[in-house]
């Protein structure tokens, strides 16, 4: 019981940086949604049901441009295909897979909750990941409302500087691991470089670049480091 | 449409019955994803002044390297970025 309590607390605390990152983005979405002319209820449903930053902005743009619903749905699916990889990876790190919680945990997978949870030292259980995801989720919805209702309350310099928050969180997650293991450093560096180049030359449609980079780099790691390990054992 | 990719793997992937290489592949996904989540997005995270983003993320990098933690790098990077925005 005590252990569970600590897990819950840890989940809530580690969710805090995500809140700092999500609220300004969600507010920006709320503001843009209002400007696009959709109702508050629809904006809320967007954030509550779609719950995916870039996709929601894209959907607003496409709605604005008069693109059909079918096309928006397909584009959204493609854009979020990376979560397929993330969920697959995360599900190998779960302890006590309790069937009834899986649909909820799966719903809460985002780039950020995935990154935080994946680099947790121990196996993950629902007492940790559900509070983490809940904090992220409600800050996203809360931010959407806030943006829709009150608009720009944050001074623009503060809002802009908060744009760095999620990247700083990713860096803070990555650095200690990269320090310990040259593999992590190599793979993360490689994926950053590949993603930079693919984005720079706009080789693939939006959403696919990240998927491709993750697959190539993780596969590279699985093959190269597999052999290395065999060698060291011999 | 955002839910299907998140849910499907949880239902399908079971660690017990998986080839070693596939499980390695899945284990490398977090660091493969993290690098690409940071770069190049971070450079445009403060569109009106990329220098602010660079200084901010530089602080997060250095602090995380020497001291670790998440909250200080995150709040610190915001402050540094804010400072750079104010000065310019």
PDB file of C-alpha atoms in Angstrom:
ATOM      1  CA  UNK A   1       0.000   0.000   0.000  1.00  0.00           C
ATOM      2  CA  UNK A   2       2.772   2.378   0.939  1.00  0.00           C
ATOM      3  CA  UNK A   3       4.558   1.571  -2.249  1.00  0.00           C
ATOM      4  CA  UNK A   4       1.431   2.325  -4.223  1.00  0.00           C
ATOM      5  CA  UNK A   5       1.133   5.663  -2.526  1.00  0.00           C
ATOM      6  CA  UNK A   6       4.688   6.538  -3.509  1.00  0.00           C
ATOM      7  CA  UNK A   7       4.020   5.505  -7.076  1.00  0.00           C
ATOM      8  CA  UNK A   8       0.974   7.734  -7.242  1.00  0.00           C
ATOM      9  CA  UNK A   9       2.897  10.644  -5.797  1.00  0.00           C
ATOM     10  CA  UNK A  10       5.788  10.070  -8.174  1.00  0.00           C
ATOM     11  CA  UNK A  11       3.379   9.962 -11.105  1.00  0.00           C
ATOM     12  CA  UNK A  12       1.868  13.302 -10.104  1.00  0.00           C
ATOM     13  CA  UNK A  13       5.221  14.970  -9.477  1.00  0.00           C
ATOM     14  CA  UNK A  14       6.831  13.784 -12.698  1.00  0.00           C
ATOM     15  CA  UNK A  15       3.763  15.057 -14.521  1.00  0.00           C
ATOM     16  CA  UNK A  16       4.480  18.621 -13.422  1.00  0.00           C
ATOM     17  CA  UNK A  17       6.942  19.545 -16.202  1.00  0.00           C
ATOM     18  CA  UNK A  18       4.425  18.215 -18.715  1.00  0.00           C
ATOM     19  CA  UNK A  19       1.800  20.571 -17.278  1.00  0.00           C
ATOM     20  CA  UNK A  20       4.138  23.534 -17.716  1.00  0.00           C
ATOM     21  CA  UNK A  21       4.627  22.484 -21.306  1.00  0.00           C
ATOM     22  CA  UNK A  22       1.014  21.632 -22.141  1.00  0.00           C
ATOM     23  CA  UNK A  23      -0.866  24.583 -20.701  1.00  0.00           C
ATOM     24  CA  UNK A  24       0.510  27.277 -23.040  1.00  0.00           C
ATOM     25  CA  UNK A  25       0.121  25.054 -26.093  1.00  0.00           C
ATOM     26  CA  UNK A  26      -3.423  24.083 -25.134  1.00  0.00           C
ATOM     27  CA  UNK A  27      -4.207  27.747 -24.523  1.00  0.00           C
ATOM     28  CA  UNK A  28      -2.907  28.581 -27.970  1.00  0.00           C
ATOM     29  CA  UNK A  29      -5.221  25.910 -29.329  1.00  0.00           C
ATOM     30  CA  UNK A  30      -8.194  27.335 -27.416  1.00  0.00           C
ATOM     31  CA  UNK A  31      -7.428  30.803 -28.734  1.00  0.00           C
ATOM     32  CA  UNK A  32      -7.055  29.610 -32.307  1.00  0.00           C
ATOM     33  CA  UNK A  33     -10.191  27.461 -32.051  1.00  0.00           C
ATOM     34  CA  UNK A  34     -12.199  30.495 -30.982  1.00  0.00           C
ATOM     35  CA  UNK A  35     -10.707  32.546 -33.798  1.00  0.00           C
ATOM     36  CA  UNK A  36     -11.626  29.795 -36.266  1.00  0.00           C
ATOM     37  CA  UNK A  37     -15.206  30.124 -35.102  1.00  0.00           C
ATOM     38  CA  UNK A  38     -15.876  26.750 -33.542  1.00  0.00           C
ATOM     39  CA  UNK A  39     -17.894  26.533 -30.329  1.00  0.00           C
ATOM     40  CA  UNK A  40     -16.400  26.093 -26.886  1.00  0.00           C
ATOM     41  CA  UNK A  41     -18.025  22.675 -26.627  1.00  0.00           C
ATOM     42  CA  UNK A  42     -16.365  21.585 -29.871  1.00  0.00           C
ATOM     43  CA  UNK A  43     -12.982  22.907 -28.735  1.00  0.00           C
ATOM     44  CA  UNK A  44     -13.385  21.003 -25.497  1.00  0.00           C
ATOM     45  CA  UNK A  45     -14.307  17.828 -27.378  1.00  0.00           C
ATOM     46  CA  UNK A  46     -11.318  18.322 -29.646  1.00  0.00           C
ATOM     47  CA  UNK A  47      -8.951  18.369 -26.681  1.00  0.00           C
ATOM     48  CA  UNK A  48     -10.810  15.725 -24.688  1.00  0.00           C
ATOM     49  CA  UNK A  49     -11.207  13.226 -27.525  1.00  0.00           C
ATOM     50  CA  UNK A  50      -8.473  13.906 -30.055  1.00  0.00           C
ATOM     51  CA  UNK A  51      -5.962  14.849 -27.343  1.00  0.00           C
ATOM     52  CA  UNK A  52      -3.043  15.359 -29.693  1.00  0.00           C
ATOM     53  CA  UNK A  53      -1.398  18.744 -30.034  1.00  0.00           C
ATOM     54  CA  UNK A  54      -0.146  18.923 -33.566  1.00  0.00           C
ATOM     55  CA  UNK A  55      -3.159  17.036 -34.939  1.00  0.00           C
ATOM     56  CA  UNK A  56      -5.592  19.466 -33.397  1.00  0.00           C
ATOM     57  CA  UNK A  57      -3.823  22.461 -34.892  1.00  0.00           C
ATOM     58  CA  UNK A  58      -3.670  20.692 -38.215  1.00  0.00           C
ATOM     59  CA  UNK A  59      -7.379  19.859 -38.061  1.00  0.00           C
ATOM     60  CA  UNK A  60      -8.209  23.530 -37.416  1.00  0.00           C
ATOM     61  CA  UNK A  61      -6.105  24.549 -40.389  1.00  0.00           C
ATOM     62  CA  UNK A  62      -7.725  21.969 -42.611  1.00  0.00           C
ATOM     63  CA  UNK A  63     -11.227  22.901 -41.414  1.00  0.00           C
ATOM     64  CA  UNK A  64     -10.382  26.499 -42.151  1.00  0.00           C
ATOM     65  CA  UNK A  65      -9.183  25.557 -45.603  1.00  0.00           C
ATOM     66  CA  UNK A  66     -12.439  23.699 -46.207  1.00  0.00           C
ATOM     67  CA  UNK A  67     -10.850  20.258 -46.420  1.00  0.00           C
ATOM     68  CA  UNK A  68     -13.242  17.330 -46.011  1.00  0.00           C
ATOM     69  CA  UNK A  69     -13.682  15.396 -42.788  1.00  0.00           C
ATOM     70  CA  UNK A  70     -12.479  12.133 -44.325  1.00  0.00           C
ATOM     71  CA  UNK A  71      -9.198  13.667 -45.337  1.00  0.00           C
ATOM     72  CA  UNK A  72      -8.709  15.193 -41.901  1.00  0.00           C
ATOM     73  CA  UNK A  73      -9.301  11.805 -40.279  1.00  0.00           C
ATOM     74  CA  UNK A  74      -6.752  10.079 -42.499  1.00  0.00           C
ATOM     75  CA  UNK A  75      -4.173  12.829 -42.003  1.00  0.00           C
ATOM     76  CA  UNK A  76      -4.682  12.584 -38.248  1.00  0.00           C
ATOM     77  CA  UNK A  77      -4.175   8.849 -38.262  1.00  0.00           C
ATOM     78  CA  UNK A  78      -0.932   9.200 -40.222  1.00  0.00           C
ATOM     79  CA  UNK A  79       0.305  11.952 -37.987  1.00  0.00           C
ATOM     80  CA  UNK A  80      -0.210   9.850 -34.879  1.00  0.00           C
ATOM     81  CA  UNK A  81       1.216   6.649 -36.185  1.00  0.00           C
ATOM     82  CA  UNK A  82       4.317   7.217 -34.076  1.00  0.00           C
ATOM     83  CA  UNK A  83       2.234   6.377 -31.032  1.00  0.00           C
ATOM     84  CA  UNK A  84       1.923   2.908 -32.426  1.00  0.00           C
ATOM     85  CA  UNK A  85       5.662   2.468 -31.877  1.00  0.00           C
ATOM     86  CA  UNK A  86       5.588   4.210 -28.530  1.00  0.00           C
ATOM     87  CA  UNK A  87       2.744   2.112 -27.160  1.00  0.00           C
ATOM     88  CA  UNK A  88       4.404  -1.071 -28.387  1.00  0.00           C
ATOM     89  CA  UNK A  89       7.591  -0.128 -26.590  1.00  0.00           C
ATOM     90  CA  UNK A  90       5.795   0.985 -23.456  1.00  0.00           C
ATOM     91  CA  UNK A  91       3.745  -2.165 -23.187  1.00  0.00           C
ATOM     92  CA  UNK A  92       6.941  -4.195 -22.753  1.00  0.00           C
ATOM     93  CA  UNK A  93       7.779  -2.107 -19.720  1.00  0.00           C
ATOM     94  CA  UNK A  94       4.476  -2.596 -17.935  1.00  0.00           C
ATOM     95  CA  UNK A  95       4.261  -4.669 -14.798  1.00  0.00           C
ATOM     96  CA  UNK A  96       1.044  -6.518 -13.961  1.00  0.00           C
ATOM     97  CA  UNK A  97      -0.811  -5.990 -17.171  1.00  0.00           C
ATOM     98  CA  UNK A  98      -4.304  -5.478 -15.882  1.00  0.00           C
ATOM     99  CA  UNK A  99      -6.634  -5.721 -18.814  1.00  0.00           C
ATOM    100  CA  UNK A 100      -9.226  -3.302 -17.549  1.00  0.00           C
ATOM    101  CA  UNK A 101      -6.740  -0.447 -17.242  1.00  0.00           C
ATOM    102  CA  UNK A 102      -5.058  -0.922 -20.594  1.00  0.00           C
ATOM    103  CA  UNK A 103      -7.627   1.082 -22.614  1.00  0.00           C
ATOM    104  CA  UNK A 104      -7.172   4.026 -20.259  1.00  0.00           C
ATOM    105  CA  UNK A 105      -3.381   3.828 -20.197  1.00  0.00           C
ATOM    106  CA  UNK A 106      -3.291   3.528 -23.971  1.00  0.00           C
ATOM    107  CA  UNK A 107      -5.462   6.629 -24.313  1.00  0.00           C
ATOM    108  CA  UNK A 108      -3.009   8.609 -22.218  1.00  0.00           C
ATOM    109  CA  UNK A 109       0.044   7.832 -24.341  1.00  0.00           C
ATOM    110  CA  UNK A 110       1.587  11.015 -25.718  1.00  0.00           C
ATOM    111  CA  UNK A 111       5.131  11.866 -26.782  1.00  0.00           C
ATOM    112  CA  UNK A 112       5.663  13.352 -23.349  1.00  0.00           C
ATOM    113  CA  UNK A 113       4.040  10.757 -21.068  1.00  0.00           C
ATOM    114  CA  UNK A 114       5.747   8.061 -23.126  1.00  0.00           C
ATOM    115  CA  UNK A 115       9.175   9.660 -22.716  1.00  0.00           C
ATOM    116  CA  UNK A 116       8.795  10.191 -18.995  1.00  0.00           C
ATOM    117  CA  UNK A 117       7.465   6.688 -18.373  1.00  0.00           C
ATOM    118  CA  UNK A 118       9.955   4.895 -20.630  1.00  0.00           C
ATOM    119  CA  UNK A 119      12.974   6.287 -18.861  1.00  0.00           C
ATOM    120  CA  UNK A 120      11.703   5.405 -15.420  1.00  0.00           C
ATOM    121  CA  UNK A 121      14.190   3.162 -13.676  1.00  0.00           C
ATOM    122  CA  UNK A 122      11.799   0.426 -12.609  1.00  0.00           C
ATOM    123  CA  UNK A 123       9.022  -1.333 -14.432  1.00  0.00           C
ATOM    124  CA  UNK A 124       5.878   0.739 -14.776  1.00  0.00           C
ATOM    125  CA  UNK A 125       2.636   0.018 -12.997  1.00  0.00           C
ATOM    126  CA  UNK A 126      -0.709   1.697 -13.256  1.00  0.00           C
ATOM    127  CA  UNK A 127      -0.276   3.524  -9.944  1.00  0.00           C
ATOM    128  CA  UNK A 128       2.528   5.501 -11.541  1.00  0.00           C
ATOM    129  CA  UNK A 129       1.421   5.958 -15.107  1.00  0.00           C
ATOM    130  CA  UNK A 130      -2.265   6.764 -14.608  1.00  0.00           C
ATOM    131  CA  UNK A 131      -1.687   9.794 -12.340  1.00  0.00           C
ATOM    132  CA  UNK A 132       1.080  10.967 -14.677  1.00  0.00           C
ATOM    133  CA  UNK A 133      -1.246  10.726 -17.648  1.00  0.00           C
ATOM    134  CA  UNK A 134      -4.177  12.242 -15.766  1.00  0.00           C
ATOM    135  CA  UNK A 135      -2.146  15.319 -14.857  1.00  0.00           C
ATOM    136  CA  UNK A 136      -1.082  15.732 -18.465  1.00  0.00           C
ATOM    137  CA  UNK A 137      -4.594  15.148 -19.804  1.00  0.00           C
ATOM    138  CA  UNK A 138      -6.382  17.571 -17.503  1.00  0.00           C
ATOM    139  CA  UNK A 139      -3.783  20.266 -18.001  1.00  0.00           C
ATOM    140  CA  UNK A 140      -4.398  19.931 -21.743  1.00  0.00           C
ATOM    141  CA  UNK A 141      -8.165  20.282 -21.331  1.00  0.00           C
ATOM    142  CA  UNK A 142      -7.822  23.019 -18.712  1.00  0.00           C
ATOM    143  CA  UNK A 143      -5.447  24.949 -20.960  1.00  0.00           C
ATOM    144  CA  UNK A 144      -7.881  24.675 -23.860  1.00  0.00           C
ATOM    145  CA  UNK A 145     -10.712  26.165 -21.793  1.00  0.00           C
ATOM    146  CA  UNK A 146      -8.460  28.859 -20.427  1.00  0.00           C
ATOM    147  CA  UNK A 147      -7.338  29.853 -23.889  1.00  0.00           C
ATOM    148  CA  UNK A 148     -10.888  29.836 -25.256  1.00  0.00           C
ATOM    149  CA  UNK A 149     -12.400  31.811 -22.412  1.00  0.00           C
ATOM    150  CA  UNK A 150      -9.785  34.338 -21.394  1.00  0.00           C
ATOM    151  CA  UNK A 151      -7.567  34.415 -24.481  1.00  0.00           C
ATOM    152  CA  UNK A 152      -4.126  35.916 -24.154  1.00  0.00           C
ATOM    153  CA  UNK A 153      -3.540  36.392 -20.454  1.00  0.00           C
ATOM    154  CA  UNK A 154       0.112  35.430 -20.527  1.00  0.00           C
ATOM    155  CA  UNK A 155       2.445  38.229 -21.573  1.00  0.00           C
ATOM    156  CA  UNK A 156       3.871  37.259 -24.945  1.00  0.00           C
ATOM    157  CA  UNK A 157       7.473  36.978 -23.724  1.00  0.00           C
ATOM    158  CA  UNK A 158       6.483  34.557 -20.978  1.00  0.00           C
ATOM    159  CA  UNK A 159       4.317  32.544 -23.319  1.00  0.00           C
ATOM    160  CA  UNK A 160       7.118  32.360 -25.883  1.00  0.00           C
ATOM    161  CA  UNK A 161       9.730  31.322 -23.379  1.00  0.00           C
ATOM    162  CA  UNK A 162       7.442  28.529 -22.172  1.00  0.00           C
ATOM    163  CA  UNK A 163       7.709  27.064 -25.656  1.00  0.00           C
ATOM    164  CA  UNK A 164      11.033  25.621 -24.593  1.00  0.00           C
ATOM    165  CA  UNK A 165       9.565  23.647 -21.652  1.00  0.00           C
ATOM    166  CA  UNK A 166       8.824  20.301 -23.280  1.00  0.00           C
ATOM    167  CA  UNK A 167      12.134  20.256 -25.118  1.00  0.00           C
ATOM    168  CA  UNK A 168      13.958  21.025 -21.888  1.00  0.00           C
ATOM    169  CA  UNK A 169      12.090  18.123 -20.324  1.00  0.00           C
ATOM    170  CA  UNK A 170      13.128  15.784 -23.134  1.00  0.00           C
ATOM    171  CA  UNK A 171      16.730  16.924 -22.756  1.00  0.00           C
ATOM    172  CA  UNK A 172      16.613  16.465 -18.989  1.00  0.00           C
ATOM    173  CA  UNK A 173      15.298  12.929 -19.457  1.00  0.00           C
ATOM    174  CA  UNK A 174      17.862  12.068 -22.092  1.00  0.00           C
ATOM    175  CA  UNK A 175      21.089  13.544 -20.716  1.00  0.00           C
ATOM    176  CA  UNK A 176      21.546  11.397 -17.598  1.00  0.00           C
ATOM    177  CA  UNK A 177      20.940   8.268 -19.675  1.00  0.00           C
ATOM    178  CA  UNK A 178      23.272   9.382 -22.439  1.00  0.00           C
ATOM    179  CA  UNK A 179      25.932  10.105 -19.845  1.00  0.00           C
ATOM    180  CA  UNK A 180      25.711   6.583 -18.506  1.00  0.00           C
ATOM    181  CA  UNK A 181      25.495   4.780 -21.804  1.00  0.00           C
ATOM    182  CA  UNK A 182      27.253   5.675 -25.027  1.00  0.00           C
ATOM    183  CA  UNK A 183      24.639   3.622 -26.893  1.00  0.00           C
ATOM    184  CA  UNK A 184      21.856   5.893 -25.769  1.00  0.00           C
ATOM    185  CA  UNK A 185      23.931   8.936 -26.704  1.00  0.00           C
ATOM    186  CA  UNK A 186      24.738   7.492 -30.116  1.00  0.00           C
ATOM    187  CA  UNK A 187      21.188   6.419 -30.942  1.00  0.00           C
ATOM    188  CA  UNK A 188      19.602   9.645 -29.753  1.00  0.00           C
ATOM    189  CA  UNK A 189      22.193  11.713 -31.627  1.00  0.00           C
ATOM    190  CA  UNK A 190      21.648   9.671 -34.742  1.00  0.00           C
ATOM    191  CA  UNK A 191      17.893  10.027 -34.583  1.00  0.00           C
ATOM    192  CA  UNK A 192      18.140  13.770 -34.014  1.00  0.00           C
ATOM    193  CA  UNK A 193      20.439  14.153 -37.001  1.00  0.00           C
ATOM    194  CA  UNK A 194      18.299  12.007 -39.271  1.00  0.00           C
ATOM    195  CA  UNK A 195      15.165  13.819 -38.256  1.00  0.00           C
ATOM    196  CA  UNK A 196      16.857  17.147 -38.881  1.00  0.00           C
ATOM    197  CA  UNK A 197      17.927  16.163 -42.390  1.00  0.00           C
ATOM    198  CA  UNK A 198      14.613  14.573 -43.355  1.00  0.00           C
ATOM    199  CA  UNK A 199      12.753  17.626 -42.111  1.00  0.00           C
ATOM    200  CA  UNK A 200      15.140  20.008 -43.774  1.00  0.00           C
ATOM    201  CA  UNK A 201      14.749  18.405 -47.175  1.00  0.00           C
ATOM    202  CA  UNK A 202      11.051  17.697 -46.569  1.00  0.00           C
ATOM    203  CA  UNK A 203      11.425  14.180 -47.900  1.00  0.00           C
ATOM    204  CA  UNK A 204       8.265  12.759 -46.376  1.00  0.00           C
ATOM    205  CA  UNK A 205       4.806  14.051 -45.473  1.00  0.00           C
ATOM    206  CA  UNK A 206       4.430  15.428 -41.967  1.00  0.00           C
ATOM    207  CA  UNK A 207       4.122  12.694 -39.381  1.00  0.00           C
ATOM    208  CA  UNK A 208       5.937  10.043 -41.339  1.00  0.00           C
ATOM    209  CA  UNK A 209       9.403  11.425 -40.818  1.00  0.00           C
ATOM    210  CA  UNK A 210       9.367  10.709 -37.106  1.00  0.00           C
ATOM    211  CA  UNK A 211       8.006   7.215 -37.634  1.00  0.00           C
ATOM    212  CA  UNK A 212      10.692   6.393 -40.160  1.00  0.00           C
ATOM    213  CA  UNK A 213      13.473   7.806 -37.995  1.00  0.00           C
ATOM    214  CA  UNK A 214      12.347   5.846 -34.949  1.00  0.00           C
ATOM    215  CA  UNK A 215      12.093   2.599 -36.901  1.00  0.00           C
ATOM    216  CA  UNK A 216      15.494   2.974 -38.585  1.00  0.00           C
ATOM    217  CA  UNK A 217      17.374   4.058 -35.476  1.00  0.00           C
ATOM    218  CA  UNK A 218      15.800   1.462 -33.177  1.00  0.00           C
ATOM    219  CA  UNK A 219      16.405  -1.271 -35.761  1.00  0.00           C
ATOM    220  CA  UNK A 220      19.980  -0.084 -36.182  1.00  0.00           C
ATOM    221  CA  UNK A 221      20.406  -0.321 -32.420  1.00  0.00           C
ATOM    222  CA  UNK A 222      18.829  -3.757 -32.249  1.00  0.00           C
ATOM    223  CA  UNK A 223      21.182  -5.134 -34.898  1.00  0.00           C
ATOM    224  CA  UNK A 224      24.443  -3.364 -34.125  1.00  0.00           C
ATOM    225  CA  UNK A 225      24.332  -3.611 -30.361  1.00  0.00           C
ATOM    226  CA  UNK A 226      23.077  -7.148 -30.481  1.00  0.00           C
ATOM    227  CA  UNK A 227      26.282  -8.247 -32.152  1.00  0.00           C
ATOM    228  CA  UNK A 228      28.434  -6.206 -29.809  1.00  0.00           C
ATOM    229  CA  UNK A 229      26.926  -7.865 -26.813  1.00  0.00           C
ATOM    230  CA  UNK A 230      27.611 -11.309 -28.191  1.00  0.00           C
ATOM    231  CA  UNK A 231      31.224 -10.308 -28.680  1.00  0.00           C
ATOM    232  CA  UNK A 232      31.681  -9.117 -25.135  1.00  0.00           C
ATOM    233  CA  UNK A 233      30.227 -12.336 -23.806  1.00  0.00           C
ATOM    234  CA  UNK A 234      32.657 -14.366 -25.884  1.00  0.00           C
TER     235      UNK A 234
ATOM    236  CA  UNK B   1      -8.074   8.131 -35.076  1.00  0.00           C
ATOM    237  CA  UNK B   2      -5.552   9.212 -32.507  1.00  0.00           C
ATOM    238  CA  UNK B   3      -6.621   6.351 -30.261  1.00  0.00           C
ATOM    239  CA  UNK B   4      -6.097   3.367 -32.553  1.00  0.00           C
ATOM    240  CA  UNK B   5      -2.298   3.671 -32.792  1.00  0.00           C
ATOM    241  CA  UNK B   6      -2.082   4.129 -29.045  1.00  0.00           C
ATOM    242  CA  UNK B   7      -4.287   1.208 -28.091  1.00  0.00           C
ATOM    243  CA  UNK B   8      -3.520  -1.455 -30.662  1.00  0.00           C
ATOM    244  CA  UNK B   9       0.037  -2.371 -29.562  1.00  0.00           C
ATOM    245  CA  UNK B  10      -0.983  -2.795 -25.938  1.00  0.00           C
ATOM    246  CA  UNK B  11      -3.435  -5.448 -27.006  1.00  0.00           C
ATOM    247  CA  UNK B  12      -1.058  -7.208 -29.349  1.00  0.00           C
ATOM    248  CA  UNK B  13       2.383  -6.997 -27.778  1.00  0.00           C
ATOM    249  CA  UNK B  14       3.207  -9.521 -25.126  1.00  0.00           C
ATOM    250  CA  UNK B  15       6.715  -9.609 -23.853  1.00  0.00           C
ATOM    251  CA  UNK B  16       6.760 -13.287 -23.036  1.00  0.00           C
ATOM    252  CA  UNK B  17       6.474 -14.521 -26.588  1.00  0.00           C
ATOM    253  CA  UNK B  18       8.736 -12.293 -28.569  1.00  0.00           C
ATOM    254  CA  UNK B  19      11.955 -12.820 -30.513  1.00  0.00           C
ATOM    255  CA  UNK B  20      14.981 -11.307 -28.740  1.00  0.00           C
ATOM    256  CA  UNK B  21      15.701  -8.929 -31.570  1.00  0.00           C
ATOM    257  CA  UNK B  22      12.193  -7.565 -31.634  1.00  0.00           C
ATOM    258  CA  UNK B  23      12.282  -6.955 -27.919  1.00  0.00           C
ATOM    259  CA  UNK B  24      15.620  -5.151 -28.345  1.00  0.00           C
ATOM    260  CA  UNK B  25      14.059  -3.071 -31.096  1.00  0.00           C
ATOM    261  CA  UNK B  26      11.220  -2.088 -28.796  1.00  0.00           C
ATOM    262  CA  UNK B  27      13.635  -1.228 -26.011  1.00  0.00           C
ATOM    263  CA  UNK B  28      15.568   1.123 -28.264  1.00  0.00           C
ATOM    264  CA  UNK B  29      12.458   3.004 -29.335  1.00  0.00           C
ATOM    265  CA  UNK B  30      12.549   5.478 -26.416  1.00  0.00           C
ATOM    266  CA  UNK B  31      16.023   6.815 -27.185  1.00  0.00           C
ATOM    267  CA  UNK B  32      15.360   6.680 -30.916  1.00  0.00           C
ATOM    268  CA  UNK B  33      12.244   8.754 -30.316  1.00  0.00           C
ATOM    269  CA  UNK B  34      13.773  11.206 -27.872  1.00  0.00           C
ATOM    270  CA  UNK B  35      16.526  12.435 -30.183  1.00  0.00           C
ATOM    271  CA  UNK B  36      14.014  13.084 -32.927  1.00  0.00           C
ATOM    272  CA  UNK B  37      11.532  14.701 -30.558  1.00  0.00           C
ATOM    273  CA  UNK B  38      14.186  17.243 -29.563  1.00  0.00           C
ATOM    274  CA  UNK B  39      15.833  17.933 -32.916  1.00  0.00           C
ATOM    275  CA  UNK B  40      14.950  19.904 -34.940  1.00  0.00           C
ATOM    276  CA  UNK B  41      11.782  20.988 -33.102  1.00  0.00           C
ATOM    277  CA  UNK B  42      13.667  22.759 -30.352  1.00  0.00           C
ATOM    278  CA  UNK B  43      15.207  25.245 -32.775  1.00  0.00           C
ATOM    279  CA  UNK B  44      11.790  26.562 -33.705  1.00  0.00           C
ATOM    280  CA  UNK B  45      10.270  26.302 -30.235  1.00  0.00           C
ATOM    281  CA  UNK B  46      10.538  30.067 -29.791  1.00  0.00           C
ATOM    282  CA  UNK B  47       9.844  31.163 -33.349  1.00  0.00           C
ATOM    283  CA  UNK B  48      10.422  34.893 -32.861  1.00  0.00           C
ATOM    284  CA  UNK B  49      13.887  34.350 -31.406  1.00  0.00           C
ATOM    285  CA  UNK B  50      15.709  31.059 -31.942  1.00  0.00           C
ATOM    286  CA  UNK B  51      18.678  32.288 -29.837  1.00  0.00           C
ATOM    287  CA  UNK B  52      16.445  32.292 -26.763  1.00  0.00           C
ATOM    288  CA  UNK B  53      15.617  28.646 -27.423  1.00  0.00           C
ATOM    289  CA  UNK B  54      19.286  27.787 -27.870  1.00  0.00           C
ATOM    290  CA  UNK B  55      20.332  29.443 -24.627  1.00  0.00           C
ATOM    291  CA  UNK B  56      17.372  27.911 -22.795  1.00  0.00           C
ATOM    292  CA  UNK B  57      18.042  24.394 -24.010  1.00  0.00           C
ATOM    293  CA  UNK B  58      21.754  24.915 -23.377  1.00  0.00           C
ATOM    294  CA  UNK B  59      20.981  25.596 -19.744  1.00  0.00           C
ATOM    295  CA  UNK B  60      18.789  22.459 -19.529  1.00  0.00           C
ATOM    296  CA  UNK B  61      21.570  20.423 -21.125  1.00  0.00           C
ATOM    297  CA  UNK B  62      24.315  21.643 -18.808  1.00  0.00           C
ATOM    298  CA  UNK B  63      22.245  21.483 -15.646  1.00  0.00           C
ATOM    299  CA  UNK B  64      20.952  17.995 -16.460  1.00  0.00           C
ATOM    300  CA  UNK B  65      24.505  16.902 -17.203  1.00  0.00           C
ATOM    301  CA  UNK B  66      25.993  18.034 -13.911  1.00  0.00           C
ATOM    302  CA  UNK B  67      23.075  17.891 -11.521  1.00  0.00           C
ATOM    303  CA  UNK B  68      20.321  15.880 -13.180  1.00  0.00           C
ATOM    304  CA  UNK B  69      16.670  16.331 -12.274  1.00  0.00           C
ATOM    305  CA  UNK B  70      13.816  17.448 -14.485  1.00  0.00           C
ATOM    306  CA  UNK B  71      12.047  20.328 -12.815  1.00  0.00           C
ATOM    307  CA  UNK B  72      15.043  22.646 -12.420  1.00  0.00           C
ATOM    308  CA  UNK B  73      16.192  22.194 -16.037  1.00  0.00           C
ATOM    309  CA  UNK B  74      12.649  22.856 -17.258  1.00  0.00           C
ATOM    310  CA  UNK B  75      11.965  25.940 -15.126  1.00  0.00           C
ATOM    311  CA  UNK B  76      15.528  27.180 -15.565  1.00  0.00           C
ATOM    312  CA  UNK B  77      15.395  26.904 -19.333  1.00  0.00           C
ATOM    313  CA  UNK B  78      12.177  28.941 -19.352  1.00  0.00           C
ATOM    314  CA  UNK B  79      13.812  31.619 -17.206  1.00  0.00           C
ATOM    315  CA  UNK B  80      16.934  31.714 -19.360  1.00  0.00           C
ATOM    316  CA  UNK B  81      14.850  31.946 -22.531  1.00  0.00           C
ATOM    317  CA  UNK B  82      12.745  34.672 -20.922  1.00  0.00           C
ATOM    318  CA  UNK B  83      15.888  36.542 -19.939  1.00  0.00           C
ATOM    319  CA  UNK B  84      17.221  36.389 -23.488  1.00  0.00           C
ATOM    320  CA  UNK B  85      13.869  37.607 -24.827  1.00  0.00           C
ATOM    321  CA  UNK B  86      13.885  40.529 -22.385  1.00  0.00           C
ATOM    322  CA  UNK B  87      17.442  41.592 -23.155  1.00  0.00           C
ATOM    323  CA  UNK B  88      16.905  41.620 -26.898  1.00  0.00           C
TER     324      UNK B  88
END
